[in-house]
Coordinates of C-alpha atoms in Angstrom, one line a residue:
M1 CA -62.8 -41.4 -151.1
A2 CA -65.7 -38.9 -150.8
G3 CA -68.5 -41.7 -151.7
L4 CA -67.5 -43.3 -148.3
F5 CA -68.9 -40.5 -146.2
D6 CA -72.5 -39.6 -145.6
Y7 CA -72.5 -35.7 -145.9
S8 CA -75.2 -33.5 -144.8
K9 CA -75.0 -31.5 -147.9
E10 CA -75.7 -32.4 -151.5
A11 CA -73.4 -29.4 -152.7
V12 CA -70.8 -27.5 -151.1
R13 CA -69.9 -23.9 -152.0
V14 CA -66.3 -23.2 -152.7
K15 CA -64.7 -19.7 -152.6
A16 CA -61.1 -20.0 -154.1
K17 CA -58.4 -17.4 -153.9
K18 CA -55.3 -17.5 -156.3
C19 CA -52.0 -16.0 -155.0
D20 CA -49.4 -15.5 -157.7
G21 CA -46.3 -13.4 -156.3
D22 CA -47.0 -9.8 -156.5
A23 CA -49.8 -10.0 -158.7
E24 CA -53.3 -9.2 -157.5
P25 CA -55.2 -12.1 -156.1
E26 CA -58.2 -13.7 -158.1
W27 CA -61.4 -15.0 -156.8
R28 CA -63.5 -17.7 -158.1
K29 CA -66.8 -19.0 -156.8
F30 CA -68.6 -22.4 -157.6
S31 CA -70.2 -25.5 -155.9
V32 CA -69.3 -29.1 -156.0
D33 CA -70.9 -32.2 -154.9
P34 CA -69.0 -33.9 -152.1
Q35 CA -70.1 -37.4 -153.0
I36 CA -68.4 -37.6 -156.1
T37 CA -65.7 -35.0 -156.3
T38 CA -62.2 -36.3 -155.8
Y39 CA -58.9 -34.5 -155.3
E40 CA -57.9 -34.7 -158.8
V41 CA -61.4 -33.4 -160.2
L42 CA -61.1 -30.5 -157.8
R43 CA -57.5 -29.8 -159.2
S44 CA -58.9 -29.9 -162.7
I45 CA -61.6 -27.5 -161.8
L46 CA -59.5 -24.9 -160.3
A47 CA -56.9 -25.1 -163.1
K48 CA -59.8 -24.6 -165.6
A49 CA -61.2 -21.8 -163.4
F50 CA -57.8 -19.8 -163.0
E51 CA -56.5 -20.9 -166.6
L52 CA -53.3 -22.2 -164.7
R53 CA -50.6 -23.6 -166.8
R54 CA -48.1 -24.1 -164.0
D55 CA -47.8 -26.3 -161.0
F56 CA -49.7 -25.0 -158.0
S57 CA -50.5 -26.1 -154.4
V58 CA -54.0 -26.1 -152.6
S59 CA -54.6 -25.4 -149.0
Y60 CA -57.8 -24.9 -147.1
R61 CA -58.9 -22.7 -144.2
V62 CA -59.7 -24.1 -140.9
I63 CA -60.3 -22.5 -137.4
D64 CA -58.3 -24.2 -134.8
D65 CA -59.1 -24.5 -131.0
L66 CA -58.0 -21.0 -130.2
G67 CA -60.2 -19.5 -132.8
Q68 CA -57.2 -18.6 -135.2
E69 CA -57.3 -18.8 -138.8
T70 CA -54.9 -21.3 -140.5
F71 CA -54.5 -23.0 -143.7
L72 CA -53.8 -26.8 -144.1
P73 CA -52.4 -28.4 -147.2
L74 CA -54.7 -30.1 -149.4
L75 CA -52.7 -33.2 -150.9
S76 CA -55.1 -36.3 -151.3
D77 CA -58.8 -37.4 -151.1
W78 CA -58.3 -38.0 -147.6
D79 CA -57.5 -34.3 -147.0
L80 CA -60.5 -33.4 -149.2
D81 CA -62.8 -35.3 -147.1
A82 CA -61.6 -33.7 -144.0
A83 CA -62.2 -30.3 -145.6
F84 CA -65.8 -31.2 -146.7
L85 CA -66.5 -32.3 -143.2
G86 CA -65.1 -29.7 -141.1
A87 CA -64.3 -26.8 -143.2
C88 CA -67.2 -26.1 -145.4
D89 CA -69.6 -24.0 -143.2
P90 CA -70.7 -21.7 -144.7
C91 CA -68.3 -22.5 -147.6
L92 CA -65.1 -24.1 -148.4
N93 CA -62.2 -21.4 -148.6
L94 CA -59.1 -22.5 -150.8
L95 CA -55.8 -20.9 -151.1
I96 CA -54.3 -21.5 -154.5
D97 CA -50.6 -20.7 -154.4
V98 CA -48.5 -20.9 -157.6
T99 CA -45.5 -18.7 -156.6
G100 CA -42.1 -20.8 -156.8
A101 CA -43.3 -22.7 -159.6
E102 CA -40.6 -22.7 -162.6
E103 CA -41.8 -25.2 -165.2
A104 CA -45.0 -25.0 -167.2
W105 CA -47.6 -27.6 -166.1
E106 CA -50.3 -29.0 -168.1
P107 CA -53.1 -30.1 -165.9
E108 CA -54.5 -33.6 -166.5
E109 CA -57.5 -33.5 -168.7
P110 CA -60.3 -35.3 -167.1
P111 CA -62.6 -37.5 -169.3
V112 CA -65.1 -35.6 -171.6
S113 CA -68.1 -37.2 -169.6
V114 CA -66.6 -35.9 -166.3
I115 CA -66.3 -32.4 -167.7
K116 CA -69.9 -32.4 -169.1
S117 CA -71.1 -33.5 -165.8
L118 CA -69.0 -30.9 -163.9
K119 CA -70.5 -27.9 -165.8
P120 CA -73.6 -27.4 -163.5
L121 CA -71.1 -27.5 -160.5
L122 CA -69.3 -24.3 -161.7
R123 CA -72.2 -22.4 -160.9
L124 CA -74.3 -22.1 -157.6
G125 CA -77.2 -24.2 -157.1
K126 CA -78.1 -27.8 -156.5
P127 CA -77.0 -30.3 -159.2
K128 CA -79.3 -32.7 -160.9
A129 CA -79.0 -36.3 -159.6
A130 CA -79.7 -37.6 -163.2
Q131 CA -76.9 -35.7 -164.7
L132 CA -74.6 -36.9 -161.9
Q133 CA -75.4 -40.7 -161.9
G134 CA -72.7 -41.8 -164.4
L135 CA -70.1 -39.8 -162.9
F136 CA -70.9 -41.0 -159.3
K137 CA -70.5 -44.5 -160.4
S138 CA -67.2 -44.1 -162.1
Q139 CA -65.7 -41.9 -159.5
M140 CA -66.8 -44.1 -156.7
E141 CA -65.0 -47.3 -158.2
R142 CA -62.0 -45.1 -159.0
T143 CA -62.0 -43.8 -155.4
L144 CA -62.5 -47.3 -154.0
G145 CA -59.7 -48.8 -155.9
M146 CA -57.4 -46.0 -154.3
V147 CA -58.4 -47.0 -151.1
Q148 CA -57.5 -50.5 -151.5
R149 CA -54.0 -49.7 -153.0
A150 CA -53.6 -47.3 -149.9
L151 CA -54.5 -50.1 -147.3
K152 CA -52.9 -53.1 -149.2
P153 CA -49.9 -54.2 -147.0
E154 CA -46.5 -53.9 -149.0
E155 CA -45.5 -57.5 -150.2
A156 CA -42.3 -59.1 -148.8
P157 CA -39.5 -58.7 -151.1
D158 CA -38.9 -62.4 -151.5
Y159 CA -42.6 -62.9 -152.5
D160 CA -42.9 -64.8 -155.7
P161 CA -46.5 -64.5 -157.0
E162 CA -47.7 -67.6 -159.1
P163 CA -47.5 -67.1 -162.9
P164 CA -50.8 -66.4 -164.6
E165 CA -52.2 -69.6 -165.9
E166 CA -51.5 -70.3 -169.4
A167 CA -54.3 -70.8 -172.0
P168 CA -55.1 -74.3 -173.0
V169 CA -53.5 -75.8 -176.1
D170 CA -55.7 -74.8 -179.0
D171 CA -55.4 -75.2 -182.8
V172 CA -53.1 -72.7 -183.5
C173 CA -50.7 -73.9 -180.8
F174 CA -51.1 -77.6 -181.9
R175 CA -50.3 -76.7 -185.5
S176 CA -47.1 -75.2 -184.2
F177 CA -45.7 -78.8 -183.3
L178 CA -46.5 -80.1 -186.7
D179 CA -44.7 -79.7 -190.0
P180 CA -46.4 -78.7 -193.3
L181 CA -47.4 -82.3 -194.1
G182 CA -49.1 -82.8 -190.6
T183 CA -46.2 -84.8 -189.3
L184 CA -46.0 -84.3 -185.4
E185 CA -42.2 -83.1 -185.2
E186 CA -42.2 -82.1 -181.7
P187 CA -44.1 -84.7 -179.5
R188 CA -42.3 -83.9 -176.4
A189 CA -43.0 -80.2 -176.7
M190 CA -46.6 -80.7 -177.6
R191 CA -46.8 -82.9 -174.1
A192 CA -45.2 -80.3 -172.2
A193 CA -47.7 -77.6 -173.3
V194 CA -50.6 -80.0 -172.5
F195 CA -49.0 -80.7 -169.0
A196 CA -48.8 -77.0 -168.4
S197 CA -52.3 -75.9 -169.5
G198 CA -54.4 -78.9 -170.7
V199 CA -56.2 -78.9 -174.0
E200 CA -59.2 -76.9 -175.4
P201 CA -61.9 -79.1 -175.1
S202 CA -63.0 -78.9 -178.8
L203 CA -59.6 -80.1 -179.7
R204 CA -59.4 -83.0 -177.4
K205 CA -60.5 -85.6 -180.0
V206 CA -57.5 -84.6 -182.1
V207 CA -54.7 -84.4 -179.2
W208 CA -55.8 -87.2 -177.2
K209 CA -55.0 -89.7 -179.8
H210 CA -51.3 -88.4 -179.6
L211 CA -51.3 -88.6 -175.9
L212 CA -52.6 -92.1 -175.8
N213 CA -50.1 -93.2 -178.6
V214 CA -52.7 -94.3 -181.0
Y215 CA -50.6 -93.5 -184.1
P216 CA -47.3 -94.9 -185.1
E217 CA -44.4 -92.6 -185.1
G218 CA -43.9 -90.2 -188.1
L219 CA -47.3 -90.5 -189.7
K220 CA -48.5 -87.6 -192.1
G221 CA -51.8 -85.9 -191.8
K222 CA -53.4 -87.8 -194.6
E223 CA -51.9 -91.0 -193.4
R224 CA -53.4 -90.6 -190.0
I225 CA -56.7 -90.1 -191.6
E226 CA -56.3 -93.4 -193.4
Y227 CA -55.0 -95.3 -190.6
M228 CA -58.0 -94.4 -188.4
R229 CA -60.5 -95.3 -191.2
Q230 CA -58.8 -98.8 -191.4
R231 CA -58.9 -99.3 -187.6
Q232 CA -62.4 -98.2 -187.5
Q233 CA -63.4 -100.9 -190.2
Q234 CA -61.5 -103.5 -188.1
Y235 CA -63.5 -102.6 -185.1
N236 CA -66.8 -102.9 -187.0
A237 CA -65.7 -106.3 -188.0
L238 CA -64.7 -107.4 -184.6
K239 CA -68.1 -106.4 -183.2
D240 CA -70.3 -108.0 -185.8
E241 CA -68.2 -111.2 -185.2
W242 CA -69.0 -111.5 -181.4
M243 CA -72.6 -110.4 -182.0
K244 CA -73.2 -113.5 -184.2
Q245 CA -72.3 -115.7 -181.0
A246 CA -73.9 -113.3 -178.3
E247 CA -76.0 -116.4 -177.2
T248 CA -73.2 -118.7 -176.2
P249 CA -72.8 -119.2 -172.5
E250 CA -69.2 -117.7 -172.6
L251 CA -70.2 -114.6 -174.2
M252 CA -73.3 -114.2 -172.1
A253 CA -71.0 -114.3 -169.1
I254 CA -68.9 -111.4 -170.4
T255 CA -71.9 -109.2 -171.5
T256 CA -73.7 -109.7 -168.4
M257 CA -70.7 -108.3 -166.3
V258 CA -70.3 -105.6 -168.8
R259 CA -74.1 -104.6 -168.9
K260 CA -74.1 -104.4 -165.0
D261 CA -71.4 -102.0 -164.8
V262 CA -72.2 -99.8 -168.1
L263 CA -75.5 -99.1 -166.7
R264 CA -74.2 -97.3 -163.6
T265 CA -71.3 -95.6 -165.2
D266 CA -71.5 -91.8 -165.5
R267 CA -75.3 -91.8 -165.7
H268 CA -75.4 -88.5 -164.3
L269 CA -74.0 -87.0 -167.6
V270 CA -76.4 -85.9 -170.3
F271 CA -74.4 -87.9 -172.6
Y272 CA -75.6 -91.0 -170.9
A273 CA -78.8 -90.0 -169.2
G274 CA -82.2 -91.3 -169.8
N275 CA -83.4 -94.8 -170.3
D276 CA -81.0 -97.9 -170.5
D277 CA -81.5 -98.0 -174.2
N278 CA -79.6 -94.8 -174.5
K279 CA -77.5 -95.1 -177.9
N280 CA -74.5 -93.9 -176.1
V281 CA -74.8 -96.4 -173.2
A282 CA -75.1 -99.2 -175.9
A283 CA -71.9 -97.8 -177.4
L284 CA -70.2 -98.1 -174.5
F285 CA -71.2 -101.5 -174.0
N286 CA -70.0 -102.4 -177.4
V287 CA -66.8 -100.9 -176.8
L288 CA -66.2 -103.0 -173.5
T289 CA -67.6 -106.2 -174.7
T290 CA -65.4 -106.1 -178.1
Y291 CA -62.2 -105.4 -176.0
A292 CA -63.2 -108.3 -173.6
V293 CA -63.9 -110.7 -176.0
N294 CA -60.8 -110.1 -178.2
H295 CA -58.3 -109.8 -175.3
P296 CA -59.1 -113.1 -173.5
S297 CA -55.9 -112.6 -171.2
V298 CA -57.4 -109.5 -169.8
S299 CA -61.1 -110.0 -170.4
Y300 CA -63.2 -107.6 -168.7
C301 CA -62.8 -106.2 -164.9
Q302 CA -64.7 -103.8 -162.9
G303 CA -63.3 -100.3 -163.5
M304 CA -62.7 -100.5 -167.2
S305 CA -66.0 -98.7 -167.9
D306 CA -64.6 -95.7 -166.0
L307 CA -61.7 -95.6 -168.4
A308 CA -63.8 -96.2 -171.3
S309 CA -66.4 -93.5 -170.7
P310 CA -64.2 -90.4 -170.9
L311 CA -63.0 -91.6 -174.3
L312 CA -66.3 -92.2 -175.6
V313 CA -67.6 -88.8 -174.3
T314 CA -64.6 -86.9 -175.9
M315 CA -64.5 -88.7 -179.3
Q316 CA -68.2 -88.9 -180.0
D317 CA -67.6 -91.9 -182.0
E318 CA -67.8 -95.5 -180.9
P319 CA -65.2 -96.9 -183.3
T320 CA -62.8 -94.1 -182.6
A321 CA -63.3 -94.5 -178.8
Y322 CA -62.4 -98.4 -179.1
V323 CA -59.2 -97.7 -180.9
C324 CA -58.3 -95.0 -178.0
F325 CA -59.3 -97.6 -175.4
C326 CA -57.1 -100.3 -176.7
A327 CA -54.3 -97.6 -176.9
L328 CA -54.9 -96.9 -173.2
M329 CA -55.2 -100.5 -172.1
R330 CA -51.9 -101.2 -173.8
R331 CA -50.4 -99.3 -170.8
L332 CA -52.8 -100.5 -168.0
H333 CA -54.0 -103.8 -168.9
N334 CA -51.6 -105.3 -166.2
N335 CA -53.3 -103.5 -163.6
F336 CA -56.3 -105.6 -164.0
S337 CA -54.3 -108.9 -164.0
F338 CA -55.2 -111.6 -161.7
D339 CA -51.9 -111.9 -159.8
G340 CA -52.0 -108.3 -158.7
A341 CA -48.2 -107.7 -159.4
A342 CA -48.6 -104.4 -161.3
M343 CA -50.8 -103.0 -158.5
G344 CA -48.7 -104.5 -155.7
L345 CA -45.7 -102.4 -157.5
K346 CA -47.8 -99.3 -157.6
F347 CA -48.6 -99.7 -153.9
Q348 CA -44.8 -100.2 -153.1
H349 CA -44.0 -97.1 -155.0
L350 CA -46.7 -95.1 -153.2
S351 CA -45.3 -96.2 -150.1
I352 CA -41.9 -95.4 -150.7
A353 CA -42.7 -92.1 -151.9
L354 CA -45.2 -91.4 -148.8
R355 CA -42.4 -92.2 -146.4
H356 CA -40.0 -90.1 -148.0
Y357 CA -42.0 -86.9 -148.6
D358 CA -44.4 -87.4 -145.5
P359 CA -42.8 -89.4 -142.9
D360 CA -45.2 -88.0 -140.2
F361 CA -48.3 -89.0 -142.2
Y362 CA -46.8 -92.4 -143.2
L363 CA -46.4 -93.0 -139.4
Y364 CA -49.9 -92.0 -138.7
L365 CA -51.3 -94.2 -141.3
Q366 CA -49.4 -97.2 -139.7
Q367 CA -50.7 -96.3 -136.2
Q368 CA -54.4 -96.2 -137.5
Q369 CA -54.0 -99.7 -139.2
A370 CA -54.1 -98.2 -142.5
G371 CA -50.7 -98.8 -143.6
D372 CA -51.7 -101.2 -146.2
L373 CA -53.0 -98.1 -148.3
L374 CA -55.9 -100.1 -149.6
F375 CA -58.1 -97.1 -149.6
C376 CA -55.8 -95.7 -152.6
Y377 CA -56.6 -98.6 -154.7
R378 CA -59.2 -96.9 -156.7
W379 CA -57.0 -94.0 -157.2
L380 CA -54.4 -96.1 -158.6
L381 CA -56.4 -98.5 -160.9
L382 CA -58.5 -95.5 -162.5
E383 CA -55.9 -92.9 -162.3
L384 CA -58.2 -90.7 -160.2
K385 CA -60.8 -90.5 -162.8
R386 CA -63.6 -90.9 -160.0
E387 CA -62.0 -88.5 -157.7
F388 CA -63.0 -85.4 -159.5
A389 CA -65.8 -83.8 -161.2
F390 CA -66.2 -85.1 -164.8
E391 CA -65.0 -82.1 -166.7
D392 CA -62.0 -81.8 -164.0
A393 CA -61.3 -85.5 -164.4
L394 CA -60.9 -84.8 -168.2
R395 CA -58.3 -82.1 -167.7
M396 CA -56.5 -84.3 -164.9
L397 CA -56.3 -87.3 -167.3
E398 CA -54.9 -85.3 -170.3
V399 CA -52.3 -84.0 -168.1
L400 CA -51.5 -87.2 -166.4
W401 CA -50.9 -88.6 -169.9
A402 CA -48.8 -85.8 -171.2
S403 CA -46.5 -86.5 -168.4
L404 CA -45.5 -89.7 -169.9
E405 CA -42.9 -90.4 -172.5
P406 CA -44.1 -91.2 -176.1
D407 CA -44.6 -94.9 -176.4
W408 CA -45.7 -95.3 -180.0
P409 CA -47.2 -98.5 -181.3
P410 CA -45.1 -100.5 -183.8
P411 CA -45.0 -99.5 -187.4
D412 CA -47.8 -102.1 -188.4
G413 CA -50.1 -100.1 -186.1
L414 CA -52.0 -100.6 -182.9
Q415 CA -53.2 -104.2 -182.3
L416 CA -57.1 -104.1 -181.7
Q417 CA -57.2 -107.9 -180.7
E418 CA -54.8 -110.2 -179.3
A419 CA -56.3 -113.5 -180.5
A420 CA -59.1 -114.6 -182.6
L421 CA -62.5 -115.1 -181.0
R422 CA -62.4 -118.2 -179.0
P423 CA -65.0 -118.2 -176.4
S424 CA -64.2 -121.3 -174.5
T425 CA -63.9 -120.2 -170.9
A426 CA -65.9 -117.8 -169.0
P427 CA -63.8 -114.8 -167.8
S428 CA -62.8 -114.2 -164.2
R429 CA -63.5 -110.7 -163.1
H430 CA -61.6 -111.2 -159.8
T431 CA -58.8 -108.9 -158.9
A432 CA -56.8 -108.6 -155.5
Y433 CA -59.2 -105.8 -154.5
T434 CA -62.4 -107.6 -155.5
R435 CA -61.4 -110.8 -153.7
L436 CA -60.7 -108.7 -150.6
C437 CA -64.1 -107.3 -150.9
A438 CA -65.6 -110.6 -151.0
L439 CA -63.6 -111.8 -148.1
R440 CA -65.1 -108.7 -146.0
R441 CA -68.6 -109.8 -147.1
Q442 CA -67.9 -113.3 -146.1
R443 CA -66.5 -112.2 -142.8
G444 CA -69.5 -109.9 -142.3
L445 CA -67.5 -106.8 -142.5
P446 CA -69.2 -103.9 -144.4
S447 CA -66.9 -102.8 -147.2
N448 CA -68.1 -99.2 -146.7
K449 CA -66.9 -99.0 -142.9
S450 CA -63.2 -98.1 -142.0
L451 CA -61.2 -100.5 -139.9
D452 CA -61.2 -97.7 -137.3
E453 CA -64.9 -97.7 -137.0
L454 CA -65.2 -101.7 -136.9
G455 CA -62.6 -101.8 -134.4
Q456 CA -63.9 -99.0 -132.2
R457 CA -67.3 -100.9 -132.3
A458 CA -65.7 -104.1 -131.3
Q459 CA -63.9 -102.5 -128.6
L460 CA -67.0 -101.2 -126.9
T461 CA -68.6 -104.8 -127.0
T462 CA -65.6 -107.0 -126.1
G463 CA -63.3 -104.5 -124.5
R464 CA -60.4 -105.2 -126.7
R465 CA -59.8 -104.7 -130.5
P466 CA -60.3 -107.8 -132.4
F467 CA -57.5 -107.3 -134.8
L468 CA -54.1 -105.5 -135.5
S469 CA -55.1 -105.0 -139.1
L470 CA -57.5 -106.5 -141.3
D471 CA -54.8 -108.6 -142.9
D472 CA -53.6 -110.2 -139.6
S473 CA -57.0 -111.0 -138.5
D474 CA -57.9 -112.8 -141.8
L475 CA -54.7 -114.5 -141.7
A476 CA -55.4 -115.7 -138.0
A477 CA -58.8 -117.0 -139.1
V478 CA -57.2 -119.0 -142.1
V479 CA -54.4 -120.6 -140.1
E480 CA -55.4 -123.0 -137.8
C481 CA -53.0 -122.0 -134.8
T482 CA -52.9 -123.8 -131.4
S483 CA -53.7 -120.3 -129.8
P484 CA -56.9 -118.4 -131.0
R485 CA -54.9 -115.2 -130.3
K486 CA -51.9 -116.1 -132.2
V487 CA -51.2 -113.9 -135.3
V488 CA -48.8 -114.8 -138.1
R489 CA -46.5 -111.7 -138.3
N490 CA -44.0 -112.5 -141.0
L491 CA -43.1 -114.8 -143.8
K492 CA -41.1 -117.2 -141.5
E493 CA -43.9 -117.7 -139.3
F494 CA -46.1 -118.2 -142.2
Q495 CA -43.8 -121.0 -143.7
A496 CA -43.5 -122.5 -140.4
L497 CA -47.1 -123.1 -140.3
A498 CA -47.4 -123.7 -144.2
P499 CA -48.6 -127.5 -143.6
T500 CA -51.7 -126.4 -141.8
V501 CA -52.9 -124.3 -144.8
V502 CA -51.7 -126.1 -147.9
E503 CA -55.0 -128.0 -148.0
P504 CA -58.3 -125.8 -148.0
K505 CA -60.5 -126.8 -145.3
N506 CA -63.4 -126.9 -147.9
A507 CA -63.2 -127.7 -151.3
K508 CA -64.7 -124.5 -152.4
D509 CA -62.3 -122.4 -150.8
E510 CA -59.0 -120.8 -152.3
I511 CA -56.0 -119.4 -150.7
F512 CA -54.6 -116.1 -152.4
V513 CA -51.1 -114.7 -151.2
W514 CA -51.0 -111.0 -151.3
E515 CA -47.8 -109.4 -151.1
N516 CA -47.9 -106.6 -148.7
P517 CA -45.4 -103.8 -150.1
L518 CA -45.4 -101.9 -146.8
P519 CA -42.7 -102.0 -144.1
P520 CA -43.8 -103.8 -140.9
S521 CA -45.0 -101.8 -137.9
P522 CA -42.6 -101.0 -135.1
A523 CA -43.8 -104.1 -133.2
Q524 CA -43.5 -106.2 -136.4
Q525 CA -40.1 -104.6 -136.9
A526 CA -38.6 -106.2 -133.7
V527 CA -39.1 -109.9 -134.9
E528 CA -38.1 -109.3 -138.4
D529 CA -34.4 -110.5 -139.0
G530 CA -33.8 -108.2 -142.0
P531 CA -35.0 -105.1 -143.6
W532 CA -38.6 -104.9 -144.8
W533 CA -37.9 -105.0 -148.3
G534 CA -35.8 -108.1 -148.2
D535 CA -38.4 -110.7 -146.6
Q536 CA -41.7 -109.1 -147.5
V537 CA -44.7 -109.8 -145.3
R538 CA -47.2 -112.1 -147.1
H539 CA -50.9 -112.3 -146.1
A540 CA -53.2 -115.0 -147.0
F541 CA -56.7 -114.3 -147.9
C542 CA -59.8 -116.8 -148.2
W543 CA -62.8 -116.3 -150.2
E544 CA -65.8 -118.2 -151.4
G545 CA -65.0 -119.6 -154.9

């Protein structure tokens, strides 16, 4: 505490008197620096000066308002500061009382550096600043710590502090889940450890293969090495095969789409930085093209490059990254299907969870015409990979994968292709989301603007909001109704008007039916005959083919 105040003196003279029953009083004189001398240091000095081996009390002399002399107890650094400020002129008079002490007392020995630094203080004179520099720093830190503890409010009895964060899974921890032959004996315990604390970055290329279910169940360490060697050779053969046909129109359609996305995927990373001929950019291109060519039912869709990029960065090897990507897409390939059924189910689950856990926010989204949750599409499609900084995304992805049950490939191993190369038809990169974006561009709606901003702008110019939601407005534009303001609100009304939309107005137009997993708004609920999950509302979209 002494260091918190600006004293006018660099040294304070101390005159101490010891009283021990009927024995003659003893006197000692010395000087201390008020900036660095704490209560504990002062007690150590007094114990050394009087050679005390018993407990003692300390008090200091003050003159009260009536001019009477009195002694106040000196019990803490706060009392010592008060003594330095108000009772040290011309010197600080201390009274040491050792009467009544029954047990022997061994004073706390200060550090050796403190004793050496305090030797000059035991005699009159001004201490040297160079000798006190180290003591000043240590005592200042110690004093400030005491102040913080004194001022810290008491914690509530029911306060449950968060447990300290566990260290990421390292080599020693991972080996504890293996038997002597290298077989993963405790896959669920390993996933629980990764879920709790993530994986040491240097070990990700090993652990991620288990999290992504690359290996069949029960492989020993040497068997896993041979297994990966065979899969890497298979990848090189698949890549060489499509490269021989790279000039065909079908393959050129695939490579054009892949190249467009690869050249803008994670280019801020050093791994992909530089010119477009960066070998890592080329490796990512090869991985995605090989997958699209050998999986014609999935082909390539926008977003796959964001899923493959972390694998390539982590594995630092093109064939290994392809094997891991095939394992990941074994679970996620339905998200990129044309019918959008898998993503529709995810939206339905998200809507149900949101309505259950946060009904107020759910109602707010409904009121703001955002109840379709389309703003969550990228979150669900890419498993939040683009919503975090890259290093944080790697930690988030491994924790997410660890939360899933093991789903090992069949005993014959992970399949790296679903069919032999038959480049007969150009792939379609359209999904429900890309078609919605195409519809927005066709209608002149900028995709980077929210519906709320568009509605406010239209309301300022026309005096009314042009739509209840994006789905309703586009459905009203497609369906030729007798009234231009009529909006189809449910499946029954849509079926009643079906003859008007069975045949497109233009041979280039198509009709896509998107199943809305969300419940109707309060206004829609009034015209629905049953619960929202019985007859789900369907919305029609139109785009240029």
